[in-house]
Short mmCIF file of C-alpha atoms in Angstrom, two decimals:
data_model
loop_
_atom_site.label_atom_id
_atom_site.label_comp_id
_atom_site.label_asym_id
_atom_site.label_seq_id
_atom_site.Cartn_x
_atom_site.Cartn_y
_atom_site.Cartn_z
CA MET A 1 93.80 103.33 108.06
CA LYS A 2 93.23 106.86 106.77
CA VAL A 3 95.66 108.55 104.39
CA ALA A 4 95.65 112.14 103.19
CA VAL A 5 95.10 112.74 99.48
CA LEU A 6 97.77 114.94 97.89
CA ASP A 7 97.54 117.02 94.72
CA ILE A 8 100.19 117.07 91.97
CA ASN A 9 102.01 119.85 93.82
CA GLY A 10 102.45 117.64 96.87
CA LYS A 11 99.95 119.70 98.90
CA ASP A 12 97.25 118.24 101.12
CA THR A 13 93.84 118.52 99.44
CA GLY A 14 92.07 118.29 102.78
CA ARG A 15 90.50 114.97 101.86
CA LYS A 16 91.34 111.57 103.32
CA VAL A 17 90.72 108.07 102.02
CA GLU A 18 90.26 104.91 104.02
CA LEU A 19 92.67 102.12 103.05
CA SER A 20 91.21 98.66 103.55
CA ALA A 21 92.70 96.86 106.55
CA ASP A 22 92.25 93.57 104.65
CA VAL A 23 94.72 94.75 102.01
CA PHE A 24 96.96 97.37 103.63
CA GLY A 25 96.83 96.29 107.26
CA ILE A 26 97.45 92.55 107.44
CA GLU A 27 100.30 90.78 109.22
CA PRO A 28 102.88 90.42 106.39
CA ASN A 29 103.81 86.91 105.34
CA ASN A 30 107.51 87.12 104.50
CA HIS A 31 107.71 83.68 102.93
CA ALA A 32 104.83 84.40 100.55
CA VAL A 33 106.60 87.60 99.47
CA TYR A 34 109.84 85.66 98.98
CA LEU A 35 108.16 83.02 96.81
CA ASP A 36 106.33 85.54 94.64
CA VAL A 37 109.45 87.63 94.07
CA LYS A 38 111.42 84.47 93.32
CA GLN A 39 108.82 83.41 90.73
CA TYR A 40 108.82 86.86 89.10
CA LEU A 41 112.62 86.85 88.75
CA ALA A 42 112.64 83.23 87.55
CA ASN A 43 110.15 84.13 84.82
CA GLN A 44 112.52 86.84 83.58
CA ARG A 45 115.19 84.26 82.81
CA GLN A 46 115.36 83.12 79.19
CA GLY A 47 117.04 79.84 80.05
CA THR A 48 118.81 79.70 76.68
CA HIS A 49 122.26 78.97 78.15
CA LYS A 50 124.06 76.08 76.44
CA ALA A 51 127.56 74.60 76.46
CA LYS A 52 128.79 71.87 74.12
CA GLU A 53 129.25 68.46 75.65
CA ARG A 54 131.71 65.88 74.37
CA ALA A 55 129.22 64.38 71.93
CA GLU A 56 128.77 67.78 70.25
CA ILE A 57 132.45 68.68 69.83
CA SER A 58 134.07 68.36 66.38
CA GLY A 59 137.20 66.29 66.58
CA SER A 60 138.85 62.94 65.93
CA THR A 61 137.28 59.79 67.30
CA ARG A 62 140.47 57.73 67.34
CA LYS A 63 141.92 56.46 70.59
CA ILE A 64 144.64 59.00 71.36
CA LYS A 65 147.10 56.58 73.03
CA LYS A 66 147.40 52.92 73.81
CA GLN A 67 145.42 51.55 76.73
CA LYS A 68 148.29 50.22 78.81
CA GLY A 69 151.96 50.81 79.39
CA THR A 70 152.14 54.61 79.25
CA GLY A 71 152.21 55.14 83.03
CA THR A 72 149.42 57.66 82.80
CA ALA A 73 145.67 57.42 83.01
CA ARG A 74 143.90 55.67 80.19
CA ALA A 75 142.27 57.97 77.64
CA GLY A 76 140.04 57.27 74.68
CA SER A 77 138.82 60.53 73.16
CA ILE A 78 140.43 63.90 72.58
CA LYS A 79 136.92 65.33 73.05
CA SER A 80 136.87 64.37 76.72
CA GLY A 81 136.23 67.22 79.12
CA ILE A 82 139.61 66.77 80.82
CA PHE A 83 141.47 67.94 77.70
CA LYS A 84 141.83 71.43 76.32
CA GLY A 85 139.27 71.89 73.53
CA GLY A 86 137.16 69.05 74.85
CA GLY A 87 133.50 69.15 75.80
CA ARG A 88 132.15 70.80 78.93
CA MET A 89 131.34 68.36 81.70
CA PHE A 90 127.93 68.93 83.31
CA GLY A 91 127.56 72.19 81.41
CA PRO A 92 124.37 74.28 81.31
CA ARG A 93 121.52 73.10 79.12
CA PRO A 94 118.47 75.09 77.96
CA ARG A 95 115.76 74.91 80.60
CA ASN A 96 112.60 76.61 81.79
CA TYR A 97 113.04 78.25 85.22
CA SER A 98 109.38 79.13 85.78
CA PHE A 99 107.37 77.42 88.49
CA LYS A 100 103.75 77.49 89.63
CA LEU A 101 102.33 79.34 92.62
CA ASN A 102 98.74 79.26 93.80
CA LYS A 103 96.59 82.34 93.20
CA ASN A 104 95.80 82.68 96.89
CA LEU A 105 99.48 82.73 97.79
CA LYS A 106 100.24 85.36 95.16
CA ARG A 107 97.33 87.47 96.44
CA LEU A 108 98.64 87.11 100.00
CA ALA A 109 102.12 88.15 98.84
CA ARG A 110 100.80 91.36 97.23
CA LYS A 111 98.76 92.23 100.31
CA SER A 112 101.80 91.56 102.50
CA ALA A 113 103.99 93.81 100.32
CA LEU A 114 101.42 96.64 100.44
CA SER A 115 101.06 96.23 104.21
CA MET A 116 104.84 96.47 104.61
CA LYS A 117 104.88 99.71 102.63
CA ALA A 118 101.94 101.05 104.67
CA ASN A 119 103.73 100.20 107.92
CA ASN A 120 106.82 102.05 106.68
CA LYS A 121 104.77 105.12 105.65
CA ALA A 122 105.88 104.51 102.07
CA ILE A 123 102.42 104.76 100.47
CA VAL A 124 101.22 108.06 99.01
CA VAL A 125 97.71 108.66 97.70
CA LEU A 126 97.57 111.17 94.84
CA GLU A 127 94.52 112.68 93.20
CA ASP A 128 93.96 111.52 89.63
CA LEU A 129 95.83 113.51 87.01
CA ASN A 130 96.03 113.72 83.26
CA PHE A 131 98.43 115.42 80.88
CA ASP A 132 97.35 117.05 77.65
CA ALA A 133 100.30 115.42 75.90
CA PRO A 134 103.19 113.12 76.87
CA LYS A 135 105.81 115.37 78.50
CA THR A 136 108.61 114.01 80.64
CA LYS A 137 109.06 117.49 82.09
CA ASN A 138 105.53 117.42 83.52
CA PHE A 139 106.06 114.09 85.22
CA THR A 140 109.44 115.19 86.59
CA ALA A 141 107.70 118.18 88.19
CA VAL A 142 105.27 115.82 89.94
CA LEU A 143 108.17 113.71 91.23
CA LYS A 144 109.94 116.78 92.61
CA SER A 145 106.82 118.06 94.32
CA LEU A 146 106.41 114.67 96.04
CA GLY A 147 110.12 114.48 96.93
CA LEU A 148 110.60 111.34 94.84
CA ASP A 149 112.97 112.65 92.16
CA ASN A 150 115.94 110.74 93.64
CA LYS A 151 114.04 107.65 94.78
CA LYS A 152 112.67 104.58 93.11
CA SER A 153 108.92 104.99 92.83
CA LEU A 154 105.95 103.01 91.57
CA PHE A 155 102.85 104.86 90.34
CA VAL A 156 99.63 102.85 90.18
CA LEU A 157 96.86 104.03 87.83
CA GLY A 158 93.23 103.00 87.91
CA ASP A 159 93.03 102.66 84.13
CA LEU A 160 95.61 102.88 81.39
CA ASN A 161 96.56 106.50 80.71
CA ASN A 162 98.95 106.75 77.78
CA ASN A 163 99.94 110.36 78.39
CA VAL A 164 100.97 109.67 81.98
CA TYR A 165 102.66 106.37 81.06
CA LEU A 166 104.63 107.85 78.15
CA SER A 167 105.64 110.87 80.26
CA SER A 168 107.31 108.55 82.79
CA ARG A 169 108.80 105.96 80.45
CA ASN A 170 112.09 107.78 79.98
CA LEU A 171 112.74 108.24 83.69
CA LYS A 172 115.08 105.81 85.40
CA GLY A 173 113.81 104.55 88.73
CA THR A 174 110.16 105.38 88.04
CA GLU A 175 107.52 102.97 86.77
CA VAL A 176 103.84 103.48 86.00
CA VAL A 177 101.47 100.49 86.03
CA THR A 178 97.73 99.92 86.25
CA ASN A 179 96.20 98.20 89.28
CA SER A 180 95.87 94.94 87.32
CA GLN A 181 99.63 94.97 86.55
CA LEU A 182 100.64 95.35 90.19
CA SER A 183 103.13 92.70 91.32
CA THR A 184 104.89 91.90 94.58
CA TYR A 185 108.31 92.46 93.02
CA LYS A 186 107.42 95.93 91.73
CA ILE A 187 106.00 96.93 95.11
CA MET A 188 109.05 95.71 97.03
CA ASN A 189 111.48 97.16 94.50
CA ALA A 190 110.16 100.72 94.96
CA ASN A 191 111.06 103.05 97.82
CA SER A 192 107.62 104.64 97.59
CA VAL A 193 104.31 103.47 96.12
CA VAL A 194 102.10 106.25 94.77
CA LEU A 195 98.46 105.22 94.41
CA PHE A 196 96.15 107.37 92.33
CA GLU A 197 92.70 107.70 93.86
CA GLY A 198 91.14 105.88 90.93
CA SER A 199 93.29 102.80 91.54
CA LEU A 200 92.25 102.13 95.13
CA GLU A 201 88.91 100.50 94.38
CA GLY A 202 90.45 98.19 91.77
CA ILE A 203 93.33 97.18 94.06
CA GLU A 204 91.03 96.41 96.97
CA THR A 205 88.59 94.52 94.73
CA ASN A 206 91.37 92.41 93.18
CA LEU A 207 93.02 91.56 96.50
CA SER A 208 89.96 91.14 98.73
CA LYS A 209 88.68 88.07 96.89
#
């Protein structure tokens, strides 16, 4: 699959790069994508939710009424969950939501996500760029030239570039990552994936194992 390389002005440079069919041209596995996205979102959860149960409520321990003869249900503790101010029945407890996925499945999920974007013509290859200093204005100009200023976009660098990263950090809907930070969720969450030329080799090496 050949894709034209664009410059920062959104113009065709006249060069084309070959995207590996093993990474960008596979039959997408929807379930693998689902599992990887589910794991990513589960890992974002802190799991610190907690409600007090009846044993943790401060209150009297005396029996609140006699056992028999009242005509109503028997009751022992004012801290029971059926009374106002009582404990929460089956309330949330702190827990860890993370779960394990095999490396091969996660690799398949990322390849499936990239193949989906390639099938939808949502992958752009951009020549490598560098800014002299972090300037949001410079990065906004690149977004406008690519027609991505009103879309969610993911930019993938070959190596960490602080000037490019810091220039994008203040922009809502735009994220800059390196090829080693690429995740299925980030790919699927973006309307367009912009790959810098320098990132292609790393992506294909990481996902072709």
